[in-house]
Short mmCIF file of C-alpha atoms and ligand atoms in Angstrom, two decimals:
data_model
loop_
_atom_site.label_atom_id
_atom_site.label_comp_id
_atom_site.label_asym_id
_atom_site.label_seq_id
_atom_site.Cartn_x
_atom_site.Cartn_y
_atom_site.Cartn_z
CA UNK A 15 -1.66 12.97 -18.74
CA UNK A 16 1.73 13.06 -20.34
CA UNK A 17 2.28 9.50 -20.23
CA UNK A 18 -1.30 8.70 -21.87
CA UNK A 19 0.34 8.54 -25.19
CA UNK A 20 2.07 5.69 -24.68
CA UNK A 21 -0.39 2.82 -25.14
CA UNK A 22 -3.32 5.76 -26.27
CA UNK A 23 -4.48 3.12 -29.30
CA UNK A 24 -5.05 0.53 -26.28
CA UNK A 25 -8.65 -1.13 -27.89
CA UNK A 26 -11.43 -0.98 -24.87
CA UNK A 27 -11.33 -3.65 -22.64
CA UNK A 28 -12.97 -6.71 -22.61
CA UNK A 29 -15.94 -7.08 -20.49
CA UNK A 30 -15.69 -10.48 -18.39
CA UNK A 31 -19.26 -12.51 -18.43
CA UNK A 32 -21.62 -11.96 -15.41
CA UNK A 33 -20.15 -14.29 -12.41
CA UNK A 34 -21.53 -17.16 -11.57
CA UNK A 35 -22.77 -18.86 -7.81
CA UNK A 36 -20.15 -17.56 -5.55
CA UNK A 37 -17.34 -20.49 -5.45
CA UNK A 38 -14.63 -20.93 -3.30
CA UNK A 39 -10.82 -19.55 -3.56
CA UNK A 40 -9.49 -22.81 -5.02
CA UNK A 41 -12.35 -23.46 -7.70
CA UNK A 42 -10.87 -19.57 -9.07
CA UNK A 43 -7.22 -20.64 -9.13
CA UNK A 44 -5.82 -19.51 -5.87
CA UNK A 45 -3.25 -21.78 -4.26
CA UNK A 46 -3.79 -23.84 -1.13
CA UNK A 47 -1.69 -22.06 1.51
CA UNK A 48 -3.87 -18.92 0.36
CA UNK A 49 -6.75 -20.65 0.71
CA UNK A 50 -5.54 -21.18 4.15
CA UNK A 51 -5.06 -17.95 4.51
CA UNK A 52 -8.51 -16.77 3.51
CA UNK A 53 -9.90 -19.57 5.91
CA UNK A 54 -8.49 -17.80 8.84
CA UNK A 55 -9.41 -14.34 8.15
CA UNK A 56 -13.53 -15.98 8.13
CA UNK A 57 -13.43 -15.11 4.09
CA UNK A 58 -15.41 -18.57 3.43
CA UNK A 59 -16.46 -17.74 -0.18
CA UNK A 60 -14.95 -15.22 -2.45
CA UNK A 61 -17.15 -11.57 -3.00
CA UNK A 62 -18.50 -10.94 -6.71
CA UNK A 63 -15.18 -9.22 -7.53
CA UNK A 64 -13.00 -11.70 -6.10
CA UNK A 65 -15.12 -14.31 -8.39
CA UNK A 66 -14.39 -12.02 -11.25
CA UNK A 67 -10.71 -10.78 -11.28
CA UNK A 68 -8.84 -13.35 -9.24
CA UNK A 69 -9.34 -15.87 -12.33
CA UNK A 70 -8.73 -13.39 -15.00
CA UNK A 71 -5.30 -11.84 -13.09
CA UNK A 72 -3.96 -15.52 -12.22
CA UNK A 73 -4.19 -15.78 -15.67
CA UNK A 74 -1.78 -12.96 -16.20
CA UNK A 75 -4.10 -10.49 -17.44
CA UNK A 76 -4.39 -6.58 -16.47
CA UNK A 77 -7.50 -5.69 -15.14
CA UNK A 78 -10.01 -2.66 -14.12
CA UNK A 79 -12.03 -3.55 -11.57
CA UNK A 80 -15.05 -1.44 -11.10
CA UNK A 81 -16.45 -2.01 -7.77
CA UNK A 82 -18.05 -0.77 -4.47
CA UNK A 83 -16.61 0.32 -1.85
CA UNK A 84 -16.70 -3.11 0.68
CA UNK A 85 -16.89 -5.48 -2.06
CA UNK A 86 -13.38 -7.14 -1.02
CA UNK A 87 -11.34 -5.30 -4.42
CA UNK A 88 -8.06 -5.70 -1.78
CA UNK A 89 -8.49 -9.29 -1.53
CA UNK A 90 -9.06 -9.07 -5.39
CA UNK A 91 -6.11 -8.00 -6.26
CA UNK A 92 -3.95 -8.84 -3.07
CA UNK A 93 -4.57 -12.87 -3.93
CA UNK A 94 -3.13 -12.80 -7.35
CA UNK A 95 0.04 -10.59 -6.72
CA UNK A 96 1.04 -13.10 -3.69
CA UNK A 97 0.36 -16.13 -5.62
CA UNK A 98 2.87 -14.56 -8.56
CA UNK A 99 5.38 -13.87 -5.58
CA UNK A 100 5.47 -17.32 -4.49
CA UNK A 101 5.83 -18.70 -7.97
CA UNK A 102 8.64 -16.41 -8.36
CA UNK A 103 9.98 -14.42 -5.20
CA UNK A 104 11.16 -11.28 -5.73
CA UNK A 105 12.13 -7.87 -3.66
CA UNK A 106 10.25 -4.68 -5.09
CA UNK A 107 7.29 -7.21 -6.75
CA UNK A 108 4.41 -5.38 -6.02
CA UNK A 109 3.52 -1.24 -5.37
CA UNK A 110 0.39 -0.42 -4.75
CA UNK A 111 -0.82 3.21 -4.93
CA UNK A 112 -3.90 4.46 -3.17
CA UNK A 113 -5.19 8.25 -2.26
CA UNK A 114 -4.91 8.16 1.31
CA UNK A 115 -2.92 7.09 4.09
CA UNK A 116 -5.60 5.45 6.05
CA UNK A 117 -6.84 3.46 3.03
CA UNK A 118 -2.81 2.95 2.58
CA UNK A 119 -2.29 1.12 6.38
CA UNK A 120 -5.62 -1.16 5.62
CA UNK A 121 -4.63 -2.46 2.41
CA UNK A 122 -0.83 -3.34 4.10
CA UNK A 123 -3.20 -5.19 6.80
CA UNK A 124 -4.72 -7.04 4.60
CA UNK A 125 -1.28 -8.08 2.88
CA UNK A 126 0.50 -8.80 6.12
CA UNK A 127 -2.68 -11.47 7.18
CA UNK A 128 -2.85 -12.80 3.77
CA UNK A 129 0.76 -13.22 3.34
CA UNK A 130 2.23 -13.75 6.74
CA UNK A 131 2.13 -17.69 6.44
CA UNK A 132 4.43 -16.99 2.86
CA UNK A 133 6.36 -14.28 4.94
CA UNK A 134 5.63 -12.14 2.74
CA UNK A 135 6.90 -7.90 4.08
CA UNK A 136 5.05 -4.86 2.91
CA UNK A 137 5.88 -1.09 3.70
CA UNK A 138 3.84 1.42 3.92
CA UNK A 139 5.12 4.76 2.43
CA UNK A 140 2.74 7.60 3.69
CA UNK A 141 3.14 10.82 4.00
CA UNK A 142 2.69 12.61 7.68
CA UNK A 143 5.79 10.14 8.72
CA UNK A 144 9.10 10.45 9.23
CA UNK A 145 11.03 10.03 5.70
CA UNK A 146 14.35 8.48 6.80
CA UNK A 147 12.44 5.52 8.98
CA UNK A 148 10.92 4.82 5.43
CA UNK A 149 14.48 5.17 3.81
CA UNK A 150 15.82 2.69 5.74
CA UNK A 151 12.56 0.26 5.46
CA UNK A 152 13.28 0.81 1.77
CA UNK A 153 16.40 -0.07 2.03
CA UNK A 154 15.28 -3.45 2.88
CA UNK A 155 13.78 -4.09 0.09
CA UNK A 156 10.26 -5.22 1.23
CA UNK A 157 8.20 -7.10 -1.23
CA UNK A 158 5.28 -4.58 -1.53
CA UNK A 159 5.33 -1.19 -1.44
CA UNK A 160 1.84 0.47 -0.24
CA UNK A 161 2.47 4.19 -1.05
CA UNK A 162 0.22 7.20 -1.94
CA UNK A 163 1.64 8.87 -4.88
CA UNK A 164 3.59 12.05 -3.00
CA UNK A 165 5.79 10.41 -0.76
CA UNK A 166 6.56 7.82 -3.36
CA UNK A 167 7.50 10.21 -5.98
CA UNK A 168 9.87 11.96 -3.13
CA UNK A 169 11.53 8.92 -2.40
CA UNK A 170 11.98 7.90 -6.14
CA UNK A 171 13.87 11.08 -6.41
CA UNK A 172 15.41 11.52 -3.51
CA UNK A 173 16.33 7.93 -1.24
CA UNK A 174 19.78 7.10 -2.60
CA UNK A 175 19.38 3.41 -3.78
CA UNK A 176 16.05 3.03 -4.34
CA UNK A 177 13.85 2.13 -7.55
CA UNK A 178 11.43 0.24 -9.16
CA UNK A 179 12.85 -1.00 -12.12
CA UNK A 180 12.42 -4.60 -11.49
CA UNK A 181 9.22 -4.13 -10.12
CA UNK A 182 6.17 -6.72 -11.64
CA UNK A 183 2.89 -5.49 -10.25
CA UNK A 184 1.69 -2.23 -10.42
CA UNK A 185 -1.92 -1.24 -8.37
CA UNK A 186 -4.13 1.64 -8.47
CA UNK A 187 -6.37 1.24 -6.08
CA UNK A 188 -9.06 3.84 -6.07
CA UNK A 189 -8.07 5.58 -9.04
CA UNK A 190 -10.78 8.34 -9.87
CA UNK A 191 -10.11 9.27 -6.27
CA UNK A 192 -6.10 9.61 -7.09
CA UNK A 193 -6.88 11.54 -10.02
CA UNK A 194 -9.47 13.57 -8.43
CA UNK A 195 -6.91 14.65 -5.56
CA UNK A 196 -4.71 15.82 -8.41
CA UNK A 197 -1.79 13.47 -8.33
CA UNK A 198 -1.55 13.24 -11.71
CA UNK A 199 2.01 14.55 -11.98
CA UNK A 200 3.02 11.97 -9.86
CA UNK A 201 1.07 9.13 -11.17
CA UNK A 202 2.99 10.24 -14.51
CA UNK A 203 6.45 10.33 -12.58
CA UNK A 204 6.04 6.72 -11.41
CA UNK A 205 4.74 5.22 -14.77
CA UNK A 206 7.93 6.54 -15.90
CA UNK A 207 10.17 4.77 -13.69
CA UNK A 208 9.03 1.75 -13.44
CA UNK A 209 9.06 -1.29 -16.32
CA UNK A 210 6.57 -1.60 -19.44
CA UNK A 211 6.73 -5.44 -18.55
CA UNK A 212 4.96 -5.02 -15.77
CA UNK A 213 1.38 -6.56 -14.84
CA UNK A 214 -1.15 -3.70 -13.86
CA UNK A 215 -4.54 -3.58 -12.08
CA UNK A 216 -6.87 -0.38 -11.71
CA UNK A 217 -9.46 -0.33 -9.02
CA UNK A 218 -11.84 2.89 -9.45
CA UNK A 219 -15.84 3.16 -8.04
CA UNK A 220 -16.26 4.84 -11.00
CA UNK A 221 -15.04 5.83 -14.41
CA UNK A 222 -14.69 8.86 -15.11
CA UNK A 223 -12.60 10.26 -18.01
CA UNK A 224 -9.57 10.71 -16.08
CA UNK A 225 -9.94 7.27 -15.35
CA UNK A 226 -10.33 5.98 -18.68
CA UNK A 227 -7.32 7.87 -20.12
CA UNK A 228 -4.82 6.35 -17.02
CA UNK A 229 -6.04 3.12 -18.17
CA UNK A 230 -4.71 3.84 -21.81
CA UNK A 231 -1.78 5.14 -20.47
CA UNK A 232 -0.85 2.06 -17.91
CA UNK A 233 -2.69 -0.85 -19.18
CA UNK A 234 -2.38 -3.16 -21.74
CA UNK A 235 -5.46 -5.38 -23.06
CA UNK A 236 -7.33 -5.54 -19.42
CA UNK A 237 -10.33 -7.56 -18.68
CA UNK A 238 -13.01 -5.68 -17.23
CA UNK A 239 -14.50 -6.37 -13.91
CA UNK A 240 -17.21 -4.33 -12.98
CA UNK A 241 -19.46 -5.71 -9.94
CA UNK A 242 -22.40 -3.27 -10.00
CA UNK A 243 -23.45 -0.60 -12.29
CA UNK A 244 -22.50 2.85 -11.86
CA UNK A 245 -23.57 4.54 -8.93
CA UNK A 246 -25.33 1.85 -7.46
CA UNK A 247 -25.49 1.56 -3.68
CA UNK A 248 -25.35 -1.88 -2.17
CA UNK A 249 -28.56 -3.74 -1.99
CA UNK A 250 -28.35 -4.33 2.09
CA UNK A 251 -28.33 -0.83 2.89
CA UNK A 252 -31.07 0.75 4.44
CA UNK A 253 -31.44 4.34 3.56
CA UNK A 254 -33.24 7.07 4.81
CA UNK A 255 -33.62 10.90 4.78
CA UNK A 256 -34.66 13.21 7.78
CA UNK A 257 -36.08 16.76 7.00
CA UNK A 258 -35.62 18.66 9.55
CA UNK A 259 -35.20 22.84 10.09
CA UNK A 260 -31.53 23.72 10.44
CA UNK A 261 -31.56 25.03 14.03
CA UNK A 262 -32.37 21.38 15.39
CA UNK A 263 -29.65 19.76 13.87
CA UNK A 264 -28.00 18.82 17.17
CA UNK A 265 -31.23 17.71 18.90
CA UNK A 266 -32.11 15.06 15.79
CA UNK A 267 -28.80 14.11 16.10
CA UNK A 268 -29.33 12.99 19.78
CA UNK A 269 -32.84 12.21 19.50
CA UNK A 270 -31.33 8.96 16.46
CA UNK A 271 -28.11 8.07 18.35
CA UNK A 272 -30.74 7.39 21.34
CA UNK A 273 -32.88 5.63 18.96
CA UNK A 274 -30.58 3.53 17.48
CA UNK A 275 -28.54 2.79 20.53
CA UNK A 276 -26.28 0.15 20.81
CA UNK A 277 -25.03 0.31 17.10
CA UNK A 278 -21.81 1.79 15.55
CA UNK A 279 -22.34 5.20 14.08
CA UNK A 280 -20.28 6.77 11.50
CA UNK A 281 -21.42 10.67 10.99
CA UNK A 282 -19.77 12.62 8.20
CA UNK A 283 -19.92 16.57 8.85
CA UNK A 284 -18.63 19.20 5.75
CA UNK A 285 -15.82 20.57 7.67
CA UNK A 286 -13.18 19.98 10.33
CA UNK A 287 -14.44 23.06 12.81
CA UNK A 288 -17.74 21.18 12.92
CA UNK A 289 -16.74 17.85 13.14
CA UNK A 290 -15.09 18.93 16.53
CA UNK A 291 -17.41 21.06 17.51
CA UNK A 292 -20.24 17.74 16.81
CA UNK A 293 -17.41 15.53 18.56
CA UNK A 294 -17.48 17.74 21.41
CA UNK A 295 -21.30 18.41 22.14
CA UNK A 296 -21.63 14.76 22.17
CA UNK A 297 -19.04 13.83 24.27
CA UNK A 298 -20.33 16.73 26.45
CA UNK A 299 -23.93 14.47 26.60
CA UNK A 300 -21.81 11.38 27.56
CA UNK A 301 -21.68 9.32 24.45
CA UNK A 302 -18.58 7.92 23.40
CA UNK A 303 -18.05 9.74 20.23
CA UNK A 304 -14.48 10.70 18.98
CA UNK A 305 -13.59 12.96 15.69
CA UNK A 306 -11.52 11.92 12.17
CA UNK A 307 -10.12 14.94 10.63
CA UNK A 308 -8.05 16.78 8.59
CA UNK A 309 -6.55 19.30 10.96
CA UNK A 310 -5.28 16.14 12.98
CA UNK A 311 -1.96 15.32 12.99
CA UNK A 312 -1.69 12.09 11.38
CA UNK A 313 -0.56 9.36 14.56
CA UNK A 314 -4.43 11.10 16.40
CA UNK A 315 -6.03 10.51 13.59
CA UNK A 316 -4.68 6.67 13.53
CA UNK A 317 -5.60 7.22 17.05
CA UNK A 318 -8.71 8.28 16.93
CA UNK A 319 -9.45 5.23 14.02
CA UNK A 320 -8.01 2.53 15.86
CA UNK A 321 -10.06 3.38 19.10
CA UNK A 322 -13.26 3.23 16.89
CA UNK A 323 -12.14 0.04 15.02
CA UNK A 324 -11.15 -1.86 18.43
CA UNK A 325 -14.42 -0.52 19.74
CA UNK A 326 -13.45 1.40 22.46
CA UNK A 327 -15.41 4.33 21.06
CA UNK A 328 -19.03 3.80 19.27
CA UNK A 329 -19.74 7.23 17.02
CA UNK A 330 -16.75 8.48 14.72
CA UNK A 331 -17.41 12.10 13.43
CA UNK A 332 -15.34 12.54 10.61
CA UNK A 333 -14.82 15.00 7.40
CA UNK A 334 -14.51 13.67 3.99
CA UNK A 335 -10.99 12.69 4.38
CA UNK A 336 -12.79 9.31 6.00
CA UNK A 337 -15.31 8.62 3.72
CA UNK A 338 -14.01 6.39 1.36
CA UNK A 339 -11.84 3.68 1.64
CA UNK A 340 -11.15 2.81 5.24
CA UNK A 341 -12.14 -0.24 6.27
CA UNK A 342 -14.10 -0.17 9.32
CA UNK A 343 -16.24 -3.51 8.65
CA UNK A 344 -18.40 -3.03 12.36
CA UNK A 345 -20.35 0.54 11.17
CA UNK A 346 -23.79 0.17 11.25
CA UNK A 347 -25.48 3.28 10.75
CA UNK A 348 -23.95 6.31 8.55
CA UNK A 349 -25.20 9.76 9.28
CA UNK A 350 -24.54 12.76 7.27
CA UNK A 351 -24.96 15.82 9.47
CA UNK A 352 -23.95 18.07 6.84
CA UNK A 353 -24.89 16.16 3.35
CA UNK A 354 -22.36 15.93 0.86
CA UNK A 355 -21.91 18.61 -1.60
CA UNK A 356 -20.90 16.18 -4.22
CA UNK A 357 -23.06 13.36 -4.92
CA UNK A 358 -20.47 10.85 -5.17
CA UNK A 359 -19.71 11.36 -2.02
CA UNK A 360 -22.78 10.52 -0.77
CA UNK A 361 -21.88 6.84 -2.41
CA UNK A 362 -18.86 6.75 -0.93
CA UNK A 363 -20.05 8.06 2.59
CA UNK A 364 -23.04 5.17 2.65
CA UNK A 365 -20.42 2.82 1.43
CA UNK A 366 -18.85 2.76 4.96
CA UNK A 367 -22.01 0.43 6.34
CA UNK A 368 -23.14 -2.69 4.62
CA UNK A 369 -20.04 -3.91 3.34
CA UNK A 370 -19.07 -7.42 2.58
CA UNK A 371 -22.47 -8.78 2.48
CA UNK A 372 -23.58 -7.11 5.89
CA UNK A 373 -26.66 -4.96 6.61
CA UNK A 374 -26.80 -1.47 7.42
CA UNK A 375 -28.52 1.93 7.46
CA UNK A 376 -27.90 5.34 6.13
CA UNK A 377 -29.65 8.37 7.63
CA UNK A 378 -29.62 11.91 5.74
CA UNK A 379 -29.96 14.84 6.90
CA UNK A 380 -31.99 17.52 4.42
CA UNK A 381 -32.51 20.98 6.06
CA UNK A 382 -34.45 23.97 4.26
CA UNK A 383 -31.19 24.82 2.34
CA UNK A 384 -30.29 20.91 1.60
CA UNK A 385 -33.36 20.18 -0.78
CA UNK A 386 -31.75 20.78 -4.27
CA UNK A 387 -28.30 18.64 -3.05
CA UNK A 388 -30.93 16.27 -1.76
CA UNK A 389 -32.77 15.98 -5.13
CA UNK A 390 -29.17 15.55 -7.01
CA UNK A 391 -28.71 12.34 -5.23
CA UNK A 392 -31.77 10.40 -5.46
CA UNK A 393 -31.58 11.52 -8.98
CA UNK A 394 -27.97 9.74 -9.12
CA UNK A 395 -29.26 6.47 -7.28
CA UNK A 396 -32.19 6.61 -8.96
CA UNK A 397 -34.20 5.82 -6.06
CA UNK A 398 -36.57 7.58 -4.04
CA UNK A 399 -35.64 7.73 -0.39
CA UNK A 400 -37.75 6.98 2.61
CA UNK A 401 -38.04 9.38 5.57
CA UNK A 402 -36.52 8.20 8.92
CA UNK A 403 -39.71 7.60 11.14
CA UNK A 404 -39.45 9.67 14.13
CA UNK A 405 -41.19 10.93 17.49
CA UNK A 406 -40.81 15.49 16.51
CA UNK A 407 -42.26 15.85 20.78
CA UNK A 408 -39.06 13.48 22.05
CA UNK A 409 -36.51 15.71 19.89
CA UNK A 410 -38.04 18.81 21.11
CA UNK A 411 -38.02 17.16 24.57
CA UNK A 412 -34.03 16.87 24.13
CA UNK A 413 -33.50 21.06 22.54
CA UNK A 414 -32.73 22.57 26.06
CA UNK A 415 -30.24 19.79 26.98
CA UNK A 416 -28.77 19.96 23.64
CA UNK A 417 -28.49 23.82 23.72
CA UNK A 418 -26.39 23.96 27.03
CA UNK A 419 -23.89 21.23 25.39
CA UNK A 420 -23.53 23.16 22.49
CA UNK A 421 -23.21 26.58 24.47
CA UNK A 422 -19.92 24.39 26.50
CA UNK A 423 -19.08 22.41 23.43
CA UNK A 424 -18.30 26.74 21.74
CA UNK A 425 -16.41 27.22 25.19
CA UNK A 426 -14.50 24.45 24.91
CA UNK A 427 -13.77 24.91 20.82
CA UNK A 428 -12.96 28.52 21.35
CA UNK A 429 -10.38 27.61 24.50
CA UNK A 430 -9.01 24.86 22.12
CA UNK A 431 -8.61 27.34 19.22
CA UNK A 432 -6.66 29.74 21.78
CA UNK A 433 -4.43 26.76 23.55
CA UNK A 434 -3.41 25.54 19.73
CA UNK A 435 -2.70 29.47 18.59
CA UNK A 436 -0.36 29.71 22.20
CA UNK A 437 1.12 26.34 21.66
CA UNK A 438 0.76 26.04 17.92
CA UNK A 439 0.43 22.25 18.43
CA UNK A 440 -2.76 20.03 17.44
CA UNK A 441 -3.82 18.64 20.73
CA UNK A 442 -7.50 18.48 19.76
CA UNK A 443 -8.03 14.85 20.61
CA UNK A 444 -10.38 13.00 22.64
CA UNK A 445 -7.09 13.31 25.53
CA UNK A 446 -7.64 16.90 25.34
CA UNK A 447 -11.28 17.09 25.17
CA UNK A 448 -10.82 15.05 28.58
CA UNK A 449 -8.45 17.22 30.17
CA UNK A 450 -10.69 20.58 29.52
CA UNK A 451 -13.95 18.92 30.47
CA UNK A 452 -12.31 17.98 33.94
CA UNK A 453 -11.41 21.33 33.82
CA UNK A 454 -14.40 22.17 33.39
CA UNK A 455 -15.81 21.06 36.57
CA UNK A 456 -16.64 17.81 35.46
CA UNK A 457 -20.60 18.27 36.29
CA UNK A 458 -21.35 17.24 32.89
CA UNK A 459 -18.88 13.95 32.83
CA UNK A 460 -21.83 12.64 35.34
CA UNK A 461 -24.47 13.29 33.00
CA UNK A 462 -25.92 10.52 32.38
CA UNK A 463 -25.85 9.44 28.48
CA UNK A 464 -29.05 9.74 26.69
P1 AMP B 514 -12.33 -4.05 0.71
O1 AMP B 514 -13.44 -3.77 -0.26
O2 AMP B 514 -11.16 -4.69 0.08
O3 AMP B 514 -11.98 -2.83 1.51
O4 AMP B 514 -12.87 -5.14 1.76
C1 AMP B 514 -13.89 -4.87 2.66
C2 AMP B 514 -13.96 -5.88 3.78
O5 AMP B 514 -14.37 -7.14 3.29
C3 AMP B 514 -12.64 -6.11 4.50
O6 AMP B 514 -12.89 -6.06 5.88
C4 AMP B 514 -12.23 -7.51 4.09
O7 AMP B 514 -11.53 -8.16 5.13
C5 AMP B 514 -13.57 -8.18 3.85
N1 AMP B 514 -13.53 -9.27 2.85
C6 AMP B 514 -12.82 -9.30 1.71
N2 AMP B 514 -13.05 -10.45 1.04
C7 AMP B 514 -13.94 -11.15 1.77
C8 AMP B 514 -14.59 -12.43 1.60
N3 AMP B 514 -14.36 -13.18 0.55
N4 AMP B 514 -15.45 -12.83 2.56
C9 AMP B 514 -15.69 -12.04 3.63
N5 AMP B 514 -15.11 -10.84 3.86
C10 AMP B 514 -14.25 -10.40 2.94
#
């Protein structure tokens, strides 16, 4: 990194002390009307990272927070840059820079409920949107700027009027992610622009080298925080392993959403073709499940979140793009169909249930060609995982069921793939997957669910 030089003889941070007993907001420094502010949003004491770096950044300190996934970093670092704002308000305070858009809109949520009794406005600059609607949100100079690095660096160069040269906080929120999506280059382009005198915080799950050389390059004498050690996976989480032969994917897969009815189910798949294909044989068996992809424009795939988040919809199938950072506090089981290639994912994928404090369970599922991945990842949480318990006669009840939804769900892919190559739109949304199974004949919308 180009800019690394700058502070490159940086000494290694501090590490803080172990926390204490969890204590409330005002015992670590945080002002009453934010206190308030916590109060309503049910936060009654603050999470291990909270307890950490709220103290350390009221103090006016940088710090690199190392922590899960769901252990309440936003609040973390949210708290202290509002509390500097009201001591001295300021347009263009705060910009904080995270990898994706989704994890982008939840972090403005949280600043918009923490900061809406201070009136505090944040803009979120995203790619996927409509550029001059930013321009002119710009142009009102909000307080925070939530941004992932590409459009940012495009409106640094390009919206007339805008900068960041007064600008007092800087956050990277996820940063081994940023780095590992290769925005480097931009990460560079904005260190550039904005002031030295500046107060920074760096949020990673993990730290990796590219990590550790942004931190030379943007911070200056941070404090530590790290709230587990590396690779850990929170301690409420339940986590299991199926191994099962490859062919019955689909029937395990129905045979544990019946099992576990009634809970929220978050099930990763490896790509976007088989996320909608899973989306679709399930849908085609009546349960309310509704796909998070790539290959979605980027309103659906709010869409397709916000049904999931408000409820409406209990199983979201969705590719990598989802698995880290979105903020879905109601999952309760995570399922990977397809396991994760990379073992960090598999961290970040779990990381969707048992957040803030809450319980959940993880299922896995290992087929003949899985077992080596498989191995990689115990080896990385250094536990040993137990099998899922399970009935094999009910699945194998379920395989000629599950076979005729698949054989529609290919019909109804393949029609989809033609529509989209006719239309060259992206109408591959639940709407869609509606319309064709009315189409359809609609025998198998009066299935019942099982
Ligand atoms: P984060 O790790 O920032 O994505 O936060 C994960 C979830 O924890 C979000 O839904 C927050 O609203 C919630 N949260 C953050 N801080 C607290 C707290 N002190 N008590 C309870 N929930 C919290």
């Amino acid at each position: 990194m180009a800019a690394g030089d700058e502070e490159g003889s940086a000494p290694e941070p501090e590490q803080e002390p172990a926390a204490e007993e969890p204590r409330s907001f005002k015992d670590l420094g945080v002002t009453d009307v934010l206190c308030e502010a916590c109060d309503q949003l049910g936060w009654k004491v603050p999470t291990k990272i909270q307890v950490e770096a709220i103290p350390v950044a009221l103090q006016g300190r940088d710090v690199i927070g190392l922590a899960e996934t769901g252990s309440g970093k936003t609040g973390a670092f949210a708290l202290p840059i509002l509390q500097a704002l009201l001591e001295t308000p300021q347009r263009l305070f705060a910009l904080v820079l995270t990898p994706t858009r989704e994890l982008a809109f939840q972090i403005s949520e949280q600043f918009e409920a923490l900061g809406s009794s201070i009136g505090v406005q944040s803009t979120v600059i995203v790619g996927g949107i409509d550029t001059m609607s930013q321009s002119l949100a710009l142009a009102k100079k909000p307080h925070v700027i939530i941004a992932t690095p590409g459009r940012l660096v495009d409106h640094l160069e390009n919206t007339k009027g805008f900068n960041l040269r007064a600008l007092k906080f800087l956050v990277m929120d996820e940063a081994d992610r940023i780095l590992n999506m290769d925005f480097e280059t931009e990460v560079d382009k904005i260190l550039k622009v904005i002031p030295r005198d500046r107060k920074t915080f760096l949020f990673s799950a993990t730290m990796t080298k590219k990590v550790q050389k942004l931190q030379r390059a943007a911070l200056k004498n941070p404090v530590k925080c790290a709230v587990s050690s590396k690779y850990q996976t929170v301690e409420k989480l339940q986590q299991y392993y199926i191994f099962i032969p490859s062919k019955f994917k689909d029937s395990y897969l129905v045979y544990i959403l019946n099992e576990l009815a009634g809970n929220s189910f978050m099930i990763f798949c490896s790509t976007c073709n088989n996320t909608q294909r899973t989306a679709l044989l399930l849908r085609n068996l009546g349960f309310t499940a509704i796909p998070l992809h790539g290959q979605m424009s980027q309103n659906k795939r709010l869409g397709s979140l916000n049904k999931f988040k408000a409820k409406a919809r209990s199983i979201l199938l969705a590719t990598d793009v989802a698995s880290r950072g979105l903020d879905i506090p109601h999952v309760d089981v995570v399922i990977n169909f397809d396991i994760p290639t990379h073992s960090k994912d598999y961290i970040h994928r779990v990381g969707r249930t048992a957040r803030a404090g809450r319980s959940g369970k993880s299922i896995t599922f290992v087929t003949q060609y899985d077992v080596e991945l498989f191995q990689r990842i115990e080896h990385l949480i250094g536990k040993k995982l137990p099998a899922f318990p399970m009935q094999e006669e009910e699945v194998m009840m379920l395989t000629e069921r599950v076979a005729e939804a698949q054989r529609i769900a290919r019909m109804e892919l393949r029609e989809q793939g033609e529509k989209k190559r006719s239309r060259n739109d992206d109408d591959d949304t639940e709407e869609a997957i509606g319309v064709r199974n009315k189409v359809a004949g609609g025998k198998k919308k009066k299935r019942k669910a099982f």
